[in-house]
Amino acid sequence: MTAMPSTPVLIDPFGRAIHYLRVSVTDRCDLRCVYCMSEDMTFLPKAELLSLEELDRVCSAFVEQGVRKLRITGGEPLVRRNVISLFQSLGRHLKTGALEELTLTTNGMNLAKHVDDLRNAGVRRINVSLDSLDPARFKTITRWGDLAKVMEGLSAAKAAGMKVKINTVAMRDVNEDECEELVAWCGAQGFDLVFIETMPMGDIDGDRTQQYLPLSMLRARLEQRWTLEPIPDVTGGPARYTRCTETSGRVGFITPMTHNFCESCNRVRLTCTGMLYMCLGQDDVADLRSPMRASEGNELLTAAIHEAIVRKPKGHDFVIDRRHNRPAVHRHMSVTGG
Ligand code: SAM
Ligand code: SF4
């Protein structure tokens, strides 16, 4: 009997199937969130960036190798010029069924004007980062943000029928006191809400030991007001989800610091210069730009992808305490793509 051809799958040395690629299409951003960047950042020269056509080519090579989910992120993906054309071209993989989901993570500042194009390209779910509902506090956290613009983007996304997940980095003494209210607000809006612990990535102007809030503490605080019933994971992501009985909304927790979330990791991350990080919290990197540019066909690129997956490490080694008050990795989250 001849074997049936099967869909290719990228399997790492620990038996984890890699179905998910996150792509940082730019390291630039129109905000300077205090946990993510310092105010004065040096960005990559634009000439070093992969073109949008090259980004499409790498993403498509991953889709051919069995990647089912693509998340476009950054930096702020919506500040990259013509980024919508990348969504439009990648949307063809949704039509063939090769890709299950095309999505993005955004700060929401420029969302309103792009929502319709994103939807037409096939985007159905988006993640929007929002750490406060108070305009003044939002400005302090993001340094340059305007809450009204994010709210406008969220309303537009809701009106277009997109599913929205709010990402909130929970920070001690910064927005900790607002987290109960965020649960109420997201529940009322029909948005999922995911809290994230601060991760030690890149130099920021502030002190991370001051910001760091273990989510176990936040959850205990939330449970004084809300009933949070654990629910099985349906997203395939690193968040552990609960359902808030009172609002019916989903509330998730991403706890890279207090729990190792690596066992079920199904993802790798591509930077805007074509470097592939097999782990958010490790420095090993595979150059995909050179093999891609070395030939018009994709053989070298595909081989480089397979070689990289074989090097995927077991997990990260993030620690934040007084003795470890340095970034675990020197690059910012905006480089690897959160
Ligand atoms: N600019 C977009 C945004 O903010 O949604 C996409 C890129 S941003 C790097 C992706 C996510 O990473 C955001 O939800 C942000 O809050 C989170 N993030 C950035 N730096 C972080 C850090 N050091 N620790 C934890 N989360 C971080
Ligand atoms: Fe920009 Fe997103 Fe980083 Fe904030 S978290 S500075 S919006 S890349």
XYZ file of C-alpha atoms and ligand atoms in Angstrom, residues 29 31-33 35-37 75-76 107 334, ligand 2:
19
model
C 6.204 52.125 17.409
C 4.059 54.632 21.656
C 6.711 54.084 24.324
C 5.057 51.847 26.935
C 7.533 48.186 30.420
C 8.414 47.737 26.750
C 10.685 50.559 25.636
C 6.648 47.135 17.316
C 3.390 48.513 16.123
C -1.861 49.162 20.348
C 9.128 44.883 20.095
Fe 4.736 49.943 21.286
Fe 3.388 47.747 21.809
Fe 5.774 48.158 22.949
Fe 3.701 49.648 23.706
S 3.904 47.433 23.947
S 5.763 50.404 23.185
S 2.571 49.831 21.856
S 5.424 47.863 20.825
